[in-house]
mmCIF file of C-alpha atoms in Angstrom:
data_model
loop_
_atom_site.group_PDB
_atom_site.id
_atom_site.type_symbol
_atom_site.label_atom_id
_atom_site.label_comp_id
_atom_site.label_asym_id
_atom_site.label_seq_id
_atom_site.Cartn_x
_atom_site.Cartn_y
_atom_site.Cartn_z
ATOM 1 C CA ASP A 296 93.744 106.898 151.896
ATOM 2 C CA ALA A 297 97.543 106.698 151.999
ATOM 3 C CA ALA A 298 97.703 107.882 148.397
ATOM 4 C CA GLU A 299 96.004 111.137 149.484
ATOM 5 C CA SER A 300 98.050 111.627 152.646
ATOM 6 C CA PRO A 301 99.423 115.061 153.641
ATOM 7 C CA GLU A 302 102.941 113.679 153.194
ATOM 8 C CA MET A 303 102.190 112.759 149.584
ATOM 9 C CA HIS A 304 100.790 116.241 148.920
ATOM 10 C CA ASP A 305 103.844 117.822 150.561
ATOM 11 C CA ASN A 306 106.193 115.741 148.395
ATOM 12 C CA LEU A 307 104.237 116.786 145.314
ATOM 13 C CA ALA A 308 104.510 120.450 146.347
ATOM 14 C CA ASN A 309 108.272 120.066 146.701
ATOM 15 C CA ILE A 310 108.461 118.704 143.141
ATOM 16 C CA PHE A 311 106.665 121.771 141.786
ATOM 17 C CA LEU A 312 108.787 124.125 143.905
ATOM 18 C CA LYS A 313 111.976 122.624 142.460
ATOM 19 C CA ARG A 314 110.805 122.837 138.843
ATOM 20 C CA ASP A 315 110.492 125.937 136.660
ATOM 21 C CA GLU A 316 107.001 127.287 136.142
ATOM 22 C CA GLU A 317 107.323 126.496 132.415
ATOM 23 C CA ASP A 318 107.566 122.790 133.326
ATOM 24 C CA TRP A 319 104.287 122.669 135.227
ATOM 25 C CA ILE A 320 102.112 122.258 132.129
ATOM 26 C CA GLY A 321 104.088 119.156 131.158
ATOM 27 C CA LEU A 322 103.828 117.659 134.643
ATOM 28 C CA LEU A 323 100.062 118.172 134.788
ATOM 29 C CA ALA A 324 99.429 117.062 131.201
ATOM 30 C CA SER A 325 101.433 113.857 131.713
ATOM 31 C CA SER A 326 99.682 112.880 134.954
ATOM 32 C CA ALA A 327 96.548 110.767 134.667
ATOM 33 C CA ARG A 328 95.979 111.163 138.425
ATOM 34 C CA TRP A 329 96.116 114.951 138.631
ATOM 35 C CA PRO A 330 92.333 115.517 138.129
ATOM 36 C CA THR A 331 91.639 113.376 141.224
ATOM 37 C CA LEU A 332 94.536 114.795 143.256
ATOM 38 C CA ARG A 333 94.208 118.531 142.686
ATOM 39 C CA ALA A 334 91.365 119.313 145.132
ATOM 40 C CA GLY A 335 93.119 117.626 148.068
ATOM 41 C CA PHE A 336 96.504 118.983 147.004
ATOM 42 C CA PHE A 337 95.316 122.606 146.853
ATOM 43 C CA ALA A 338 93.498 122.253 150.199
ATOM 44 C CA ARG A 339 96.679 120.946 151.831
ATOM 45 C CA LEU A 340 98.809 123.664 150.221
ATOM 46 C CA LYS A 341 96.417 126.377 151.452
ATOM 47 C CA THR A 342 96.543 124.959 154.981
ATOM 48 C CA ARG A 343 100.350 124.893 154.938
ATOM 49 C CA ALA A 344 100.560 128.486 153.666
ATOM 50 C CA THR A 345 98.116 129.679 156.332
ATOM 51 C CA GLU A 346 99.889 127.887 159.205
ATOM 52 C CA GLU A 347 103.468 128.597 158.065
ATOM 53 C CA ALA A 348 105.384 130.668 160.642
ATOM 54 C CA ASP A 349 108.306 131.570 158.371
ATOM 55 C CA PRO A 350 107.207 134.625 156.280
ATOM 56 C CA GLU A 351 109.506 133.727 153.382
ATOM 57 C CA GLN A 352 108.260 130.146 153.191
ATOM 58 C CA MET A 353 104.668 131.352 153.546
ATOM 59 C CA LEU A 354 105.149 133.592 150.489
ATOM 60 C CA ARG A 355 106.685 130.718 148.528
ATOM 61 C CA LEU A 356 103.762 128.416 149.329
ATOM 62 C CA SER A 357 101.168 131.135 148.658
ATOM 63 C CA ARG A 358 102.779 131.940 145.314
ATOM 64 C CA LEU A 359 102.870 128.242 144.376
ATOM 65 C CA LEU A 360 99.196 127.893 145.308
ATOM 66 C CA ARG A 361 98.151 130.922 143.243
ATOM 67 C CA LEU A 362 100.209 130.179 140.131
ATOM 68 C CA LEU A 363 99.695 126.420 140.116
ATOM 69 C CA ARG A 364 95.946 126.813 140.573
ATOM 70 C CA ALA A 365 95.875 129.156 137.557
ATOM 71 C CA THR A 366 97.970 126.688 135.530
ATOM 72 C CA SER A 367 95.685 123.821 136.534
ATOM 73 C CA GLU A 368 92.615 125.779 135.443
ATOM 74 C CA ARG A 369 94.179 126.449 132.050
ATOM 75 C CA VAL A 370 95.112 122.782 131.673
ATOM 76 C CA GLU A 371 91.532 121.837 132.539
ATOM 77 C CA LYS A 372 90.245 124.127 129.768
ATOM 78 C CA HIS A 373 92.783 122.716 127.299
ATOM 79 C CA GLU A 374 91.759 119.167 128.241
ATOM 80 C CA ALA A 375 88.082 120.016 127.695
ATOM 81 C CA LEU A 376 88.849 121.527 124.278
ATOM 82 C CA LEU A 377 90.929 118.490 123.308
ATOM 83 C CA ALA A 378 88.135 116.126 124.364
ATOM 84 C CA GLU A 379 85.645 118.203 122.365
ATOM 85 C CA MET A 380 87.810 118.083 119.240
ATOM 86 C CA ARG A 381 88.222 114.326 119.567
ATOM 87 C CA GLU A 382 84.445 113.874 119.712
ATOM 88 C CA MET A 383 83.726 116.362 116.924
ATOM 89 C CA ASP A 384 83.460 115.312 113.281
ATOM 90 C CA GLU A 385 86.678 116.240 111.510
ATOM 91 C CA ASP A 386 84.791 118.202 108.864
ATOM 92 C CA LEU A 387 83.815 120.677 111.622
ATOM 93 C CA TRP A 388 87.377 121.403 112.771
ATOM 94 C CA GLU A 389 87.866 124.309 110.369
ATOM 95 C CA GLY A 390 84.653 125.893 111.600
ATOM 96 C CA ALA A 391 85.682 125.386 115.223
ATOM 97 C CA VAL A 392 89.045 127.073 114.692
ATOM 98 C CA THR A 393 87.441 129.936 112.766
ATOM 99 C CA SER A 394 84.874 130.526 115.511
ATOM 100 C CA ARG A 395 87.181 129.991 118.511
ATOM 101 C CA ARG A 396 90.711 130.724 117.315
ATOM 102 C CA ASP A 397 91.735 132.284 120.651
ATOM 103 C CA GLU A 398 91.257 128.929 122.420
ATOM 104 C CA PHE A 399 93.798 127.143 120.207
ATOM 105 C CA THR A 400 96.812 128.659 121.935
ATOM 106 C CA THR A 401 100.468 127.664 121.822
ATOM 107 C CA GLU A 402 99.988 126.255 125.313
ATOM 108 C CA PHE A 403 97.120 124.050 124.059
ATOM 109 C CA PHE A 404 99.419 122.502 121.461
ATOM 110 C CA GLN A 405 102.219 122.186 124.024
ATOM 111 C CA LEU A 406 99.838 120.174 126.207
ATOM 112 C CA ILE A 407 99.176 117.796 123.298
ATOM 113 C CA ARG A 408 102.921 117.450 122.704
ATOM 114 C CA PHE A 409 103.478 116.576 126.363
ATOM 115 C CA LYS A 410 100.692 113.996 126.138
ATOM 116 C CA LEU A 411 102.290 112.445 123.054
ATOM 117 C CA GLU A 412 105.646 112.280 124.812
ATOM 118 C CA ALA A 413 103.985 110.644 127.831
ATOM 119 C CA LEU A 414 102.305 108.051 125.589
ATOM 120 C CA ILE A 415 105.643 107.211 123.973
ATOM 121 C CA ARG A 416 107.342 106.884 127.380
ATOM 122 C CA ASN A 417 104.539 104.686 128.686
ATOM 123 C CA GLU A 418 104.736 102.409 125.645
ATOM 124 C CA ALA A 419 108.511 102.058 126.047
ATOM 125 C CA ALA A 420 108.241 101.398 129.794
ATOM 126 C CA LYS A 421 105.471 98.869 129.281
ATOM 127 C CA GLY A 422 107.522 97.042 126.679
ATOM 128 C CA GLU A 423 110.569 96.863 128.946
ATOM 129 C CA SER A 424 108.697 95.766 132.075
ATOM 130 C CA ALA A 425 106.055 93.524 130.500
ATOM 131 C CA ALA A 426 105.852 90.265 132.437
ATOM 132 C CA PRO A 427 105.092 87.058 130.546
ATOM 133 C CA GLY A 428 101.485 85.911 130.779
ATOM 134 C CA GLU A 429 100.318 82.683 132.339
ATOM 135 C CA ALA A 430 100.171 80.840 129.010
ATOM 136 C CA THR A 431 103.726 81.914 128.175
ATOM 137 C CA LYS A 432 104.951 80.784 131.613
ATOM 138 C CA LYS A 433 103.317 77.394 131.196
ATOM 139 C CA ALA A 434 104.814 76.967 127.730
ATOM 140 C CA ALA A 435 108.273 77.860 129.038
ATOM 141 C CA LYS A 436 108.076 75.329 131.882
ATOM 142 C CA LYS A 437 106.601 72.477 129.916
ATOM 143 C CA ARG A 438 108.856 69.979 128.213
ATOM 144 C CA GLY A 439 107.656 68.489 124.979
ATOM 145 C CA SER A 440 104.920 69.629 122.631
ATOM 146 C CA LEU A 441 101.944 71.727 123.753
ATOM 147 C CA THR A 442 98.382 70.483 123.646
ATOM 148 C CA SER A 443 95.909 72.079 121.247
ATOM 149 C CA ALA A 444 94.226 73.933 124.137
ATOM 150 C CA GLU A 445 97.574 75.254 125.378
ATOM 151 C CA ARG A 446 98.496 76.458 121.901
ATOM 152 C CA ASP A 447 95.145 78.240 121.599
ATOM 153 C CA GLU A 448 95.667 79.850 125.001
ATOM 154 C CA LEU A 449 99.151 81.012 124.012
ATOM 155 C CA LYS A 450 97.876 82.431 120.714
ATOM 156 C CA ALA A 451 95.064 84.277 122.491
ATOM 157 C CA GLU A 452 97.500 85.761 124.991
ATOM 158 C CA ARG A 453 99.857 86.970 122.276
ATOM 159 C CA ALA A 454 96.951 88.344 120.241
ATOM 160 C CA GLY A 455 95.801 90.277 123.310
ATOM 161 C CA LEU A 456 99.235 91.848 123.730
ATOM 162 C CA GLU A 457 99.370 92.747 120.034
ATOM 163 C CA ASN A 458 95.921 94.350 120.270
ATOM 164 C CA GLU A 459 97.047 96.426 123.263
ATOM 165 C CA GLU A 460 100.130 97.609 121.373
ATOM 166 C CA ARG A 461 98.058 98.405 118.298
ATOM 167 C CA ALA A 462 95.516 100.345 120.375
ATOM 168 C CA ALA A 463 98.311 102.390 121.967
ATOM 169 C CA GLU A 464 99.831 103.136 118.553
ATOM 170 C CA ASN A 465 96.426 104.127 117.162
ATOM 171 C CA GLU A 466 95.807 106.469 120.090
ATOM 172 C CA ARG A 467 99.207 108.109 119.631
ATOM 173 C CA ASP A 468 98.811 108.453 115.853
ATOM 174 C CA ALA A 469 95.267 109.832 116.170
ATOM 175 C CA LEU A 470 96.429 112.460 118.674
ATOM 176 C CA ALA A 471 99.405 113.432 116.502
ATOM 177 C CA ARG A 472 97.173 113.699 113.439
ATOM 178 C CA LEU A 473 94.637 115.845 115.313
ATOM 179 C CA ALA A 474 97.388 118.196 116.495
ATOM 180 C CA SER A 475 99.013 118.592 113.085
ATOM 181 C CA THR A 476 95.671 119.105 111.326
ATOM 182 C CA LEU A 477 94.493 121.729 113.829
ATOM 183 C CA LEU A 478 97.854 123.478 113.589
ATOM 184 C CA SER A 479 97.546 123.592 109.821
ATOM 185 C CA ILE A 480 94.055 125.092 110.095
ATOM 186 C CA CYS A 481 95.259 127.666 112.649
ATOM 187 C CA GLU A 482 98.098 128.640 110.353
ATOM 188 C CA ALA A 483 95.722 129.062 107.397
ATOM 189 C CA PHE A 484 93.340 131.123 109.543
ATOM 190 C CA ASP A 485 96.108 133.399 110.827
ATOM 191 C CA LEU A 486 97.394 133.963 107.306
ATOM 192 C CA ALA A 487 93.918 134.642 105.928
ATOM 193 C CA THR A 488 92.963 137.109 108.683
ATOM 194 C CA LYS A 489 96.068 139.283 108.402
ATOM 195 C CA ASP A 490 94.427 141.316 105.654
ATOM 196 C CA GLN A 491 91.044 142.842 106.522
ATOM 197 C CA GLY A 492 90.421 143.489 102.845
ATOM 198 C CA VAL A 493 90.736 139.767 102.069
ATOM 199 C CA LEU A 494 88.204 138.963 104.804
ATOM 200 C CA GLU A 495 85.726 141.513 103.499
ATOM 201 C CA GLU A 496 86.122 140.169 99.967
ATOM 202 C CA ALA A 497 85.580 136.604 101.250
ATOM 203 C CA ALA A 498 82.388 137.670 103.046
ATOM 204 C CA GLU A 499 81.121 139.381 99.890
ATOM 205 C CA ASN A 500 81.918 136.356 97.699
ATOM 206 C CA PHE A 501 80.255 134.024 100.196
ATOM 207 C CA LYS A 502 77.138 136.191 100.090
ATOM 208 C CA LYS A 503 77.116 135.965 96.273
ATOM 209 C CA LEU A 504 77.317 132.179 96.455
ATOM 210 C CA LEU A 505 74.265 132.051 98.705
ATOM 211 C CA GLU A 506 72.265 134.135 96.225
ATOM 212 C CA VAL A 507 72.343 131.466 93.462
ATOM 213 C CA GLU A 508 69.189 129.445 92.902
ATOM 214 C CA THR A 509 70.527 125.925 92.211
ATOM 215 C CA LEU A 510 73.435 123.734 93.259
ATOM 216 C CA GLU A 511 74.579 123.603 89.630
ATOM 217 C CA GLU A 512 74.853 127.389 89.574
ATOM 218 C CA MET A 513 76.726 127.245 92.873
ATOM 219 C CA ASN A 514 79.221 124.756 91.443
ATOM 220 C CA ASP A 515 79.739 126.907 88.346
ATOM 221 C CA LYS A 516 80.252 129.987 90.537
ATOM 222 C CA ILE A 517 82.853 128.196 92.678
ATOM 223 C CA ASP A 518 84.698 126.989 89.562
ATOM 224 C CA GLN A 519 84.617 130.540 88.207
ATOM 225 C CA MET A 520 86.061 131.888 91.478
ATOM 226 C CA ALA A 521 88.816 129.297 91.335
ATOM 227 C CA ALA A 522 89.680 130.334 87.781
ATOM 228 C CA GLU A 523 89.747 133.992 88.882
ATOM 229 C CA GLN A 524 91.974 133.165 91.901
ATOM 230 C CA SER A 525 89.292 134.461 94.311
ATOM 231 C CA LEU A 526 88.689 131.033 95.876
ATOM 232 C CA ASN A 527 91.136 131.371 98.758
ATOM 233 C CA PRO A 528 91.574 130.068 102.336
ATOM 234 C CA ALA A 529 89.649 133.059 103.731
ATOM 235 C CA LEU A 530 86.563 132.098 101.705
ATOM 236 C CA VAL A 531 86.852 128.408 102.633
ATOM 237 C CA LEU A 532 87.169 129.322 106.325
ATOM 238 C CA THR A 533 84.111 131.562 106.030
ATOM 239 C CA ALA A 534 82.191 128.618 104.572
ATOM 240 C CA ALA A 535 83.538 126.311 107.307
ATOM 241 C CA LYS A 536 82.276 128.649 110.031
ATOM 242 C CA ALA A 537 78.839 128.872 108.412
ATOM 243 C CA TYR A 538 78.644 125.108 107.904
ATOM 244 C CA MET A 539 79.521 124.408 111.527
ATOM 245 C CA SER A 540 76.985 126.923 112.849
ATOM 246 C CA VAL A 541 74.080 125.390 110.912
ATOM 247 C CA LYS A 542 75.060 121.727 111.269
ATOM 248 C CA GLU A 543 74.982 121.846 115.073
ATOM 249 C CA SER A 544 71.811 123.952 115.284
ATOM 250 C CA PRO A 545 68.467 122.183 115.887
ATOM 251 C CA TYR A 546 66.614 125.242 114.554
ATOM 252 C CA VAL A 547 67.927 125.166 110.977
ATOM 253 C CA GLU A 548 66.062 123.266 108.262
ATOM 254 C CA GLU A 549 67.763 120.181 106.852
ATOM 255 C CA GLU A 550 67.666 121.652 103.345
ATOM 256 C CA VAL A 551 69.744 124.622 104.508
ATOM 257 C CA LYS A 552 72.225 122.285 106.214
ATOM 258 C CA ASP A 553 72.560 120.267 103.000
ATOM 259 C CA VAL A 554 73.244 123.416 100.950
ATOM 260 C CA MET A 555 75.892 124.629 103.410
ATOM 261 C CA ALA A 556 77.510 121.187 103.452
ATOM 262 C CA HIS A 557 77.581 121.083 99.638
ATOM 263 C CA LEU A 558 79.039 124.588 99.476
ATOM 264 C CA TYR A 559 81.793 123.835 101.999
ATOM 265 C CA PHE A 560 82.835 120.460 100.570
ATOM 266 C CA LYS A 561 82.717 121.703 96.971
ATOM 267 C CA MET A 562 85.080 124.527 97.985
ATOM 268 C CA LYS A 563 87.398 122.075 99.749
ATOM 269 C CA GLU A 564 87.454 119.800 96.716
ATOM 270 C CA THR A 565 88.134 122.683 94.326
ATOM 271 C CA MET A 566 90.860 124.114 96.574
ATOM 272 C CA GLY A 567 92.441 120.660 96.720
ATOM 273 C CA ARG A 568 92.632 120.602 92.931
ATOM 274 C CA GLN A 569 94.552 123.874 93.023
ATOM 275 C CA GLN A 570 97.405 122.164 94.886
ATOM 276 C CA PRO A 571 100.503 121.172 92.890
ATOM 277 C CA LYS A 572 99.794 117.913 91.107
ATOM 278 C CA VAL A 573 102.772 116.161 92.713
ATOM 279 C CA VAL A 574 101.288 116.877 96.160
ATOM 280 C CA ARG A 575 97.920 115.541 95.041
ATOM 281 C CA ILE A 576 99.578 112.393 93.693
ATOM 282 C CA LEU A 577 101.460 111.910 96.969
ATOM 283 C CA LYS A 578 98.271 112.303 99.024
ATOM 284 C CA TYR A 579 96.539 109.729 96.833
ATOM 285 C CA LEU A 580 99.388 107.246 97.275
ATOM 286 C CA LEU A 581 99.313 107.785 101.044
ATOM 287 C CA SER A 582 95.616 106.879 101.086
ATOM 288 C CA ILE A 583 96.369 103.394 99.687
ATOM 289 C CA GLU A 584 96.701 100.698 102.363
ATOM 290 C CA ASP A 585 98.169 97.700 100.495
ATOM 291 C CA PRO A 586 101.892 98.098 99.555
ATOM 292 C CA LYS A 587 101.243 96.151 96.341
ATOM 293 C CA ASP A 588 98.579 98.669 95.335
ATOM 294 C CA VAL A 589 101.041 101.475 96.169
ATOM 295 C CA ARG A 590 103.503 99.942 93.703
ATOM 296 C CA ASN A 591 100.767 99.864 91.054
ATOM 297 C CA GLY A 592 99.856 103.452 91.893
ATOM 298 C CA LEU A 593 103.473 104.536 91.421
ATOM 299 C CA GLU A 594 103.625 102.836 88.029
ATOM 300 C CA GLU A 595 100.451 104.673 86.972
ATOM 301 C CA ALA A 596 101.749 107.994 88.342
ATOM 302 C CA PHE A 597 105.019 107.684 86.398
ATOM 303 C CA THR A 598 103.348 106.656 83.112
ATOM 304 C CA PRO A 599 102.997 109.722 80.854
ATOM 305 C CA GLY A 600 99.602 110.330 79.325
ATOM 306 C CA PRO A 601 96.786 112.869 79.003
ATOM 307 C CA GLU A 602 95.808 114.552 82.290
ATOM 308 C CA ILE A 603 92.025 114.489 82.472
ATOM 309 C CA GLU A 604 89.225 114.813 85.019
ATOM 310 C CA ILE A 605 86.373 112.303 85.065
ATOM 311 C CA GLY A 606 83.770 113.069 87.700
ATOM 312 C CA ASP A 607 85.520 113.316 91.058
ATOM 313 C CA GLU A 608 88.667 111.569 89.785
ATOM 314 C CA ASP A 609 91.755 113.178 88.276
ATOM 315 C CA TYR A 610 94.246 111.306 86.112
ATOM 316 C CA LEU A 611 97.654 112.878 86.708
ATOM 317 C CA PHE A 612 101.280 111.881 86.203
ATOM 318 C CA CYS A 613 104.688 113.184 87.280
ATOM 319 C CA GLU A 614 108.373 112.239 87.089
ATOM 320 C CA ALA A 615 109.839 109.923 89.753
ATOM 321 C CA PRO A 616 112.593 112.415 90.786
ATOM 322 C CA GLU A 617 109.941 115.122 91.241
ATOM 323 C CA LEU A 618 107.871 112.974 93.628
ATOM 324 C CA LEU A 619 110.999 111.804 95.456
ATOM 325 C CA SER A 620 112.095 115.424 95.932
ATOM 326 C CA THR A 621 108.703 116.321 97.427
ATOM 327 C CA ILE A 622 108.870 113.375 99.834
ATOM 328 C CA ASP A 623 112.417 114.321 100.887
ATOM 329 C CA ALA A 624 111.264 117.897 101.559
ATOM 330 C CA VAL A 625 108.433 116.709 103.822
ATOM 331 C CA LEU A 626 110.691 114.251 105.682
ATOM 332 C CA LYS A 627 113.286 116.983 106.215
ATOM 333 C CA ALA A 628 110.625 119.380 107.543
ATOM 334 C CA TYR A 629 109.343 116.627 109.857
ATOM 335 C CA ASP A 630 112.814 116.005 111.287
ATOM 336 C CA GLN A 631 113.331 119.736 111.829
ATOM 337 C CA GLN A 632 110.050 120.214 113.716
ATOM 338 C CA LYS A 633 110.505 117.285 116.132
ATOM 339 C CA GLY A 634 110.257 118.465 119.717
ATOM 340 C CA LYS A 635 108.834 121.870 118.784
ATOM 341 C CA ALA A 636 105.464 123.183 119.870
ATOM 342 C CA ASN A 637 104.158 123.754 116.371
ATOM 343 C CA ILE A 638 104.413 122.644 112.788
ATOM 344 C CA THR A 639 104.568 125.140 109.961
ATOM 345 C CA GLY A 640 104.012 125.006 106.256
ATOM 346 C CA GLN A 641 101.470 123.294 104.005
ATOM 347 C CA ALA A 642 103.106 119.950 104.767
ATOM 348 C CA ALA A 643 101.659 119.976 108.314
ATOM 349 C CA GLU A 644 98.794 117.629 107.391
ATOM 350 C CA LEU A 645 101.369 115.119 106.077
ATOM 351 C CA MET A 646 103.375 115.067 109.303
ATOM 352 C CA THR A 647 101.759 112.472 111.544
ATOM 353 C CA PRO A 648 104.008 109.533 112.551
ATOM 354 C CA GLU A 649 101.783 107.054 110.701
ATOM 355 C CA VAL A 650 101.886 109.092 107.473
ATOM 356 C CA ILE A 651 105.641 109.638 107.775
ATOM 357 C CA GLU A 652 106.202 105.870 107.975
ATOM 358 C CA LYS A 653 104.032 105.350 104.878
ATOM 359 C CA MET A 654 105.991 108.069 103.115
ATOM 360 C CA LYS A 655 109.283 106.348 103.908
ATOM 361 C CA THR A 656 107.899 103.136 102.399
ATOM 362 C CA ILE A 657 106.902 104.996 99.222
ATOM 363 C CA LYS A 658 110.348 106.604 99.089
ATOM 364 C CA PHE A 659 111.975 103.168 99.350
ATOM 365 C CA GLN A 660 109.808 101.801 96.519
ATOM 366 C CA ILE A 661 110.645 104.756 94.260
ATOM 367 C CA GLU A 662 114.383 104.428 94.894
ATOM 368 C CA ALA A 663 114.323 100.652 94.475
ATOM 369 C CA HIS A 664 112.178 100.381 91.340
ATOM 370 C CA PHE A 665 111.917 103.707 89.534
ATOM 371 C CA MET A 666 115.287 105.478 89.825
#
C-alpha cells in the first residue's frame, strides 16, 4: 500500500521531529488516520533507529520513538474516555468525574479542544472546496425552465448538503457542550474536595439521608439541609457517585436504584433553586426553541408580580438591565476563554457555541424591545 510506504512513514517522522513535543497531542488528535497508521509507523521508526549508523541521529530517532509512543498511548486513553462519556447518560457524568477525577486531565481537555479546532477547519475547507452536485451542474447548463423531476432532484441535492452541514454543526456543538459541562463538574469537584472536613460532613449528611423511611421524609430532609446551607456541591457529588455505582450494577435491586435516582435528582433540583434567580431565568429562556416564545418569556420575566413555586415550576421576575448585565458577563467570559484549555466559573455550562448564539439573540431582543 503506497499510503503505508516507508517513505510516507519517514516523512511523518520528519514532521514530528520538526515540531515541539507540546504540539504532538494536537497532531494526533486532529488525525483521523493515526489509529491505522501508528503500528506501521512505530515499526518503521524502530527499524530506522536500529539500523542508523550515525549515533546522534540514532538517539534522535530512539527518543522520538519512546516519547511519541508514550504520547500516542495517552491519546488512546483520552479517546477511549471521550467515547465512553459520549455514550454515557449525561446524568452519570458527575458520578464519573467523582469516581475517576484523575482521568479528566488538562491534556484530556486539550485533546477535545484540538478536535473542535479540527472540526471547524474541516467545515471551512469543505465549504470552500465543495463542488456543485450533478443536479446543480445540469441546472446551470440548461436554458429555460426546469422540469418537475429536475427541480425535485435539485431540491434533494441541496437538502442533502444542508443536512451534512447541520450534522457537522451538531457534532461540534455536542462536543463543545460535553467539554464545558465536564469542566464545570471537575471545577466543582476540585473546589469541594479541598476541605477534608467538608467531605466528611457530606458523607455524614448523605448517611443521614439514607436512614429516612420514606421519599417524603427524604425530600423534607433535603429541603431542611438547603435551608441550613448544608446542601453543597460536596454532598451532591457524593450522591452522584452513589447513583452511578448502583445504576450500572446488575446486582442492585431496582428499588434501591430508584431511591438513589430520586435522592440525586432532588438534590440537583434543590441546588438549582439556590442559584440567583436571574441565572435561573436565563437558563429557562435558553431552553426555549422558538424566538417568538422567547419574546413572550422575556415579557413574563420582566412583569413584576408575586414569586411563587407551584410543583416543579417557579414563577420569577427580574429587571431587564439585570438580565442584560448577566448575559454581557457570560459573553465577556466566553470571549476571554477562547483558545484556552479550560473554562472557569459557574458560567461554564452556558458556554457552548450553540448556547452563546442563543444568548446573543436574547440580548438583541432585550435591547430592541425592553430597554
